[in-house]
Amino acid sequence: QHTGYRSRSGPVLATLPSPFPSPDIGYQTTAWPVRVMIFIDGSWLYYSFHGRRHGNVQSRLGDGWQYSHYVAFDRLPYLISNHLHQQLLDRYQTHRFVEVVRTIVFTSARADTHKMSTR
């Protein structure tokens, strides 16, 4: 029975194939990917879309932009891993796959911000 769990005495069993090519294909420097976590400041993200500063998405695309455009958040880890892979290749001439293991969105507010504030 192939359960996806490791038995205490046997090898590690996997239910899905690895997303990374075999290390013997010749173009990856090491078999181990670079593992990264993405941290997104939710307050910065909100104000980048709807914020008070010039250069935000709303000032560039106009009011109602969210009805004519969308943000493909599910592509963010893919885009970041490809960009980091390219940077490693350009700067260090190394072929390393970049695996995004977790994406975390956080936010913060000042202690004196009223609970009913729109901020």
mmCIF file with all atom_site columns, C-alpha atoms in Angstrom:
data_model
loop_
_atom_site.group_PDB
_atom_site.id
_atom_site.type_symbol
_atom_site.label_atom_id
_atom_site.label_alt_id
_atom_site.label_comp_id
_atom_site.label_asym_id
_atom_site.label_entity_id
_atom_site.label_seq_id
_atom_site.pdbx_PDB_ins_code
_atom_site.Cartn_x
_atom_site.Cartn_y
_atom_site.Cartn_z
_atom_site.occupancy
_atom_site.B_iso_or_equiv
_atom_site.pdbx_formal_charge
_atom_site.auth_seq_id
_atom_site.auth_comp_id
_atom_site.auth_asym_id
_atom_site.auth_atom_id
_atom_site.pdbx_PDB_model_num
ATOM 1   C CA . GLN A 1 1   ? 0.000   0.000  0.000   1.00 0.00 ? 1   GLN A CA 1
ATOM 2   C CA . HIS A 1 2   ? 1.425   3.360  -1.102  1.00 0.00 ? 2   HIS A CA 1
ATOM 3   C CA . THR A 1 3   ? 0.333   5.778  1.657   1.00 0.00 ? 3   THR A CA 1
ATOM 4   C CA . GLY A 1 4   ? 2.702   8.731  1.283   1.00 0.00 ? 4   GLY A CA 1
ATOM 5   C CA . TYR A 1 5   ? 4.119   8.260  4.773   1.00 0.00 ? 5   TYR A CA 1
ATOM 6   C CA . ARG A 1 6   ? 7.558   7.109  5.825   1.00 0.00 ? 6   ARG A CA 1
ATOM 7   C CA . SER A 1 7   ? 7.752   3.772  7.560   1.00 0.00 ? 7   SER A CA 1
ATOM 8   C CA . ARG A 1 8   ? 10.185  3.552  10.456  1.00 0.00 ? 8   ARG A CA 1
ATOM 9   C CA . SER A 1 9   ? 12.320  0.905  8.799   1.00 0.00 ? 9   SER A CA 1
ATOM 10  C CA . GLY A 1 10  ? 11.686  1.481  5.098   1.00 0.00 ? 10  GLY A CA 1
ATOM 11  C CA . PRO A 1 11  ? 12.469  4.187  2.575   1.00 0.00 ? 11  PRO A CA 1
ATOM 12  C CA . VAL A 1 12  ? 10.563  7.452  2.239   1.00 0.00 ? 12  VAL A CA 1
ATOM 13  C CA . LEU A 1 13  ? 7.483   6.973  0.089   1.00 0.00 ? 13  LEU A CA 1
ATOM 14  C CA . ALA A 1 14  ? 6.060   9.831  -1.961  1.00 0.00 ? 14  ALA A CA 1
ATOM 15  C CA . THR A 1 15  ? 2.585   10.109 -3.438  1.00 0.00 ? 15  THR A CA 1
ATOM 16  C CA . LEU A 1 16  ? 3.582   12.740 -6.011  1.00 0.00 ? 16  LEU A CA 1
ATOM 17  C CA . PRO A 1 17  ? 6.617   12.878 -8.275  1.00 0.00 ? 17  PRO A CA 1
ATOM 18  C CA . SER A 1 18  ? 9.212   15.512 -7.473  1.00 0.00 ? 18  SER A CA 1
ATOM 19  C CA . PRO A 1 19  ? 8.741   18.815 -9.344  1.00 0.00 ? 19  PRO A CA 1
ATOM 20  C CA . PHE A 1 20  ? 12.522  18.925 -9.770  1.00 0.00 ? 20  PHE A CA 1
ATOM 21  C CA . PRO A 1 21  ? 14.390  17.098 -12.504 1.00 0.00 ? 21  PRO A CA 1
ATOM 22  C CA . SER A 1 22  ? 16.752  14.281 -11.676 1.00 0.00 ? 22  SER A CA 1
ATOM 23  C CA . PRO A 1 23  ? 20.235  15.534 -10.666 1.00 0.00 ? 23  PRO A CA 1
ATOM 24  C CA . ASP A 1 24  ? 21.828  13.409 -13.385 1.00 0.00 ? 24  ASP A CA 1
ATOM 25  C CA . ILE A 1 25  ? 20.365  15.497 -16.237 1.00 0.00 ? 25  ILE A CA 1
ATOM 26  C CA . GLY A 1 26  ? 23.544  17.553 -16.267 1.00 0.00 ? 26  GLY A CA 1
ATOM 27  C CA . TYR A 1 27  ? 22.435  21.170 -16.160 1.00 0.00 ? 27  TYR A CA 1
ATOM 28  C CA . GLN A 1 28  ? 21.726  21.693 -12.492 1.00 0.00 ? 28  GLN A CA 1
ATOM 29  C CA . THR A 1 29  ? 24.713  22.396 -10.255 1.00 0.00 ? 29  THR A CA 1
ATOM 30  C CA . THR A 1 30  ? 23.297  20.480 -7.309  1.00 0.00 ? 30  THR A CA 1
ATOM 31  C CA . ALA A 1 31  ? 20.336  18.200 -6.752  1.00 0.00 ? 31  ALA A CA 1
ATOM 32  C CA . TRP A 1 32  ? 19.081  20.343 -3.889  1.00 0.00 ? 32  TRP A CA 1
ATOM 33  C CA . PRO A 1 33  ? 16.934  23.358 -4.751  1.00 0.00 ? 33  PRO A CA 1
ATOM 34  C CA . VAL A 1 34  ? 17.228  26.730 -3.080  1.00 0.00 ? 34  VAL A CA 1
ATOM 35  C CA . ARG A 1 35  ? 14.228  26.855 -0.751  1.00 0.00 ? 35  ARG A CA 1
ATOM 36  C CA . VAL A 1 36  ? 12.679  30.270 -0.105  1.00 0.00 ? 36  VAL A CA 1
ATOM 37  C CA . MET A 1 37  ? 9.793   31.741 1.851   1.00 0.00 ? 37  MET A CA 1
ATOM 38  C CA . ILE A 1 38  ? 7.902   34.805 0.639   1.00 0.00 ? 38  ILE A CA 1
ATOM 39  C CA . PHE A 1 39  ? 6.828   37.426 3.191   1.00 0.00 ? 39  PHE A CA 1
ATOM 40  C CA . ILE A 1 40  ? 4.369   40.049 1.941   1.00 0.00 ? 40  ILE A CA 1
ATOM 41  C CA . ASP A 1 41  ? 3.567   43.165 3.944   1.00 0.00 ? 41  ASP A CA 1
ATOM 42  C CA . GLY A 1 42  ? -0.215  43.332 3.578   1.00 0.00 ? 42  GLY A CA 1
ATOM 43  C CA . SER A 1 43  ? -0.380  47.036 4.487   1.00 0.00 ? 43  SER A CA 1
ATOM 44  C CA . TRP A 1 44  ? 2.144   47.882 1.763   1.00 0.00 ? 44  TRP A CA 1
ATOM 45  C CA . LEU A 1 45  ? 0.234   45.669 -0.674  1.00 0.00 ? 45  LEU A CA 1
ATOM 46  C CA . TYR A 1 46  ? -3.093  47.380 0.087   1.00 0.00 ? 46  TYR A CA 1
ATOM 47  C CA . TYR A 1 47  ? -1.669  50.870 -0.314  1.00 0.00 ? 47  TYR A CA 1
ATOM 48  C CA . SER A 1 48  ? 0.121   49.828 -3.494  1.00 0.00 ? 48  SER A CA 1
ATOM 49  C CA . PHE A 1 49  ? -3.289  49.066 -4.973  1.00 0.00 ? 49  PHE A CA 1
ATOM 50  C CA . HIS A 1 50  ? -5.487  51.724 -3.373  1.00 0.00 ? 50  HIS A CA 1
ATOM 51  C CA . GLY A 1 51  ? -3.040  53.942 -1.541  1.00 0.00 ? 51  GLY A CA 1
ATOM 52  C CA . ARG A 1 52  ? -2.402  57.532 -0.862  1.00 0.00 ? 52  ARG A CA 1
ATOM 53  C CA . ARG A 1 53  ? 0.820   57.826 -2.833  1.00 0.00 ? 53  ARG A CA 1
ATOM 54  C CA . HIS A 1 54  ? 1.334   58.532 -6.487  1.00 0.00 ? 54  HIS A CA 1
ATOM 55  C CA . GLY A 1 55  ? 2.400   55.526 -8.512  1.00 0.00 ? 55  GLY A CA 1
ATOM 56  C CA . ASN A 1 56  ? -0.091  53.100 -7.031  1.00 0.00 ? 56  ASN A CA 1
ATOM 57  C CA . VAL A 1 57  ? -2.147  50.865 -9.293  1.00 0.00 ? 57  VAL A CA 1
ATOM 58  C CA . GLN A 1 58  ? -5.290  52.987 -8.977  1.00 0.00 ? 58  GLN A CA 1
ATOM 59  C CA . SER A 1 59  ? -3.505  56.171 -10.058 1.00 0.00 ? 59  SER A CA 1
ATOM 60  C CA . ARG A 1 60  ? -1.984  54.359 -13.048 1.00 0.00 ? 60  ARG A CA 1
ATOM 61  C CA . LEU A 1 61  ? -5.061  52.437 -14.259 1.00 0.00 ? 61  LEU A CA 1
ATOM 62  C CA . GLY A 1 62  ? -7.835  54.667 -12.924 1.00 0.00 ? 62  GLY A CA 1
ATOM 63  C CA . ASP A 1 63  ? -10.879 54.131 -10.755 1.00 0.00 ? 63  ASP A CA 1
ATOM 64  C CA . GLY A 1 64  ? -12.500 50.747 -11.208 1.00 0.00 ? 64  GLY A CA 1
ATOM 65  C CA . TRP A 1 65  ? -9.278  49.109 -12.385 1.00 0.00 ? 65  TRP A CA 1
ATOM 66  C CA . GLN A 1 66  ? -10.193 45.973 -10.444 1.00 0.00 ? 66  GLN A CA 1
ATOM 67  C CA . TYR A 1 67  ? -13.151 45.424 -12.803 1.00 0.00 ? 67  TYR A CA 1
ATOM 68  C CA . SER A 1 68  ? -11.013 45.493 -15.946 1.00 0.00 ? 68  SER A CA 1
ATOM 69  C CA . HIS A 1 69  ? -7.823  43.922 -14.553 1.00 0.00 ? 69  HIS A CA 1
ATOM 70  C CA . TYR A 1 70  ? -6.960  41.247 -12.043 1.00 0.00 ? 70  TYR A CA 1
ATOM 71  C CA . VAL A 1 71  ? -3.963  40.249 -10.005 1.00 0.00 ? 71  VAL A CA 1
ATOM 72  C CA . ALA A 1 72  ? -2.868  36.649 -10.521 1.00 0.00 ? 72  ALA A CA 1
ATOM 73  C CA . PHE A 1 73  ? -1.638  36.020 -6.979  1.00 0.00 ? 73  PHE A CA 1
ATOM 74  C CA . ASP A 1 74  ? -1.280  32.312 -7.706  1.00 0.00 ? 74  ASP A CA 1
ATOM 75  C CA . ARG A 1 75  ? 1.498   33.147 -10.184 1.00 0.00 ? 75  ARG A CA 1
ATOM 76  C CA . LEU A 1 76  ? 3.542   35.096 -7.639  1.00 0.00 ? 76  LEU A CA 1
ATOM 77  C CA . PRO A 1 77  ? 5.592   32.137 -6.298  1.00 0.00 ? 77  PRO A CA 1
ATOM 78  C CA . TYR A 1 78  ? 6.318   31.008 -9.875  1.00 0.00 ? 78  TYR A CA 1
ATOM 79  C CA . LEU A 1 79  ? 7.462   34.476 -10.948 1.00 0.00 ? 79  LEU A CA 1
ATOM 80  C CA . ILE A 1 80  ? 9.646   34.934 -7.868  1.00 0.00 ? 80  ILE A CA 1
ATOM 81  C CA . SER A 1 81  ? 11.284  31.510 -8.235  1.00 0.00 ? 81  SER A CA 1
ATOM 82  C CA . ASN A 1 82  ? 12.031  32.152 -11.916 1.00 0.00 ? 82  ASN A CA 1
ATOM 83  C CA . HIS A 1 83  ? 13.472  35.586 -11.146 1.00 0.00 ? 83  HIS A CA 1
ATOM 84  C CA . LEU A 1 84  ? 15.692  34.224 -8.361  1.00 0.00 ? 84  LEU A CA 1
ATOM 85  C CA . HIS A 1 85  ? 16.820  31.342 -10.586 1.00 0.00 ? 85  HIS A CA 1
ATOM 86  C CA . GLN A 1 86  ? 17.827  33.856 -13.269 1.00 0.00 ? 86  GLN A CA 1
ATOM 87  C CA . GLN A 1 87  ? 19.694  36.018 -10.738 1.00 0.00 ? 87  GLN A CA 1
ATOM 88  C CA . LEU A 1 88  ? 21.651  32.996 -9.483  1.00 0.00 ? 88  LEU A CA 1
ATOM 89  C CA . LEU A 1 89  ? 22.515  32.123 -13.048 1.00 0.00 ? 89  LEU A CA 1
ATOM 90  C CA . ASP A 1 90  ? 23.556  35.687 -13.988 1.00 0.00 ? 90  ASP A CA 1
ATOM 91  C CA . ARG A 1 91  ? 25.565  36.463 -10.846 1.00 0.00 ? 91  ARG A CA 1
ATOM 92  C CA . TYR A 1 92  ? 27.090  33.115 -9.926  1.00 0.00 ? 92  TYR A CA 1
ATOM 93  C CA . GLN A 1 93  ? 26.757  31.058 -13.135 1.00 0.00 ? 93  GLN A CA 1
ATOM 94  C CA . THR A 1 94  ? 24.985  28.337 -11.191 1.00 0.00 ? 94  THR A CA 1
ATOM 95  C CA . HIS A 1 95  ? 21.895  26.395 -12.202 1.00 0.00 ? 95  HIS A CA 1
ATOM 96  C CA . ARG A 1 96  ? 19.800  25.994 -9.061  1.00 0.00 ? 96  ARG A CA 1
ATOM 97  C CA . PHE A 1 97  ? 16.104  25.395 -8.973  1.00 0.00 ? 97  PHE A CA 1
ATOM 98  C CA . VAL A 1 98  ? 14.277  27.697 -6.592  1.00 0.00 ? 98  VAL A CA 1
ATOM 99  C CA . GLU A 1 99  ? 11.444  26.193 -4.577  1.00 0.00 ? 99  GLU A CA 1
ATOM 100 C CA . VAL A 1 100 ? 8.952   28.496 -2.846  1.00 0.00 ? 100 VAL A CA 1
ATOM 101 C CA . VAL A 1 101 ? 7.989   26.538 0.255   1.00 0.00 ? 101 VAL A CA 1
ATOM 102 C CA . ARG A 1 102 ? 5.666   29.049 1.905   1.00 0.00 ? 102 ARG A CA 1
ATOM 103 C CA . THR A 1 103 ? 4.035   32.419 1.250   1.00 0.00 ? 103 THR A CA 1
ATOM 104 C CA . ILE A 1 104 ? 2.982   34.523 4.219   1.00 0.00 ? 104 ILE A CA 1
ATOM 105 C CA . VAL A 1 105 ? 0.999   37.772 4.140   1.00 0.00 ? 105 VAL A CA 1
ATOM 106 C CA . PHE A 1 106 ? 1.195   39.828 7.313   1.00 0.00 ? 106 PHE A CA 1
ATOM 107 C CA . THR A 1 107 ? -0.008  43.241 8.372   1.00 0.00 ? 107 THR A CA 1
ATOM 108 C CA . SER A 1 108 ? 0.555   45.620 11.212  1.00 0.00 ? 108 SER A CA 1
ATOM 109 C CA . ALA A 1 109 ? -1.036  48.667 12.791  1.00 0.00 ? 109 ALA A CA 1
ATOM 110 C CA . ARG A 1 110 ? 0.117   51.215 15.313  1.00 0.00 ? 110 ARG A CA 1
ATOM 111 C CA . ALA A 1 111 ? -0.942  50.542 18.882  1.00 0.00 ? 111 ALA A CA 1
ATOM 112 C CA . ASP A 1 112 ? -2.891  53.819 18.999  1.00 0.00 ? 112 ASP A CA 1
ATOM 113 C CA . THR A 1 113 ? -4.950  53.046 15.861  1.00 0.00 ? 113 THR A CA 1
ATOM 114 C CA . HIS A 1 114 ? -8.650  52.945 16.719  1.00 0.00 ? 114 HIS A CA 1
ATOM 115 C CA . LYS A 1 115 ? -10.264 49.540 16.092  1.00 0.00 ? 115 LYS A CA 1
ATOM 116 C CA . MET A 1 116 ? -12.931 51.098 13.854  1.00 0.00 ? 116 MET A CA 1
ATOM 117 C CA . SER A 1 117 ? -10.384 53.031 11.797  1.00 0.00 ? 117 SER A CA 1
ATOM 118 C CA . THR A 1 118 ? -10.313 52.419 8.041   1.00 0.00 ? 118 THR A CA 1
ATOM 119 C CA . ARG A 1 119 ? -6.561  52.060 8.330   1.00 0.00 ? 119 ARG A CA 1
#
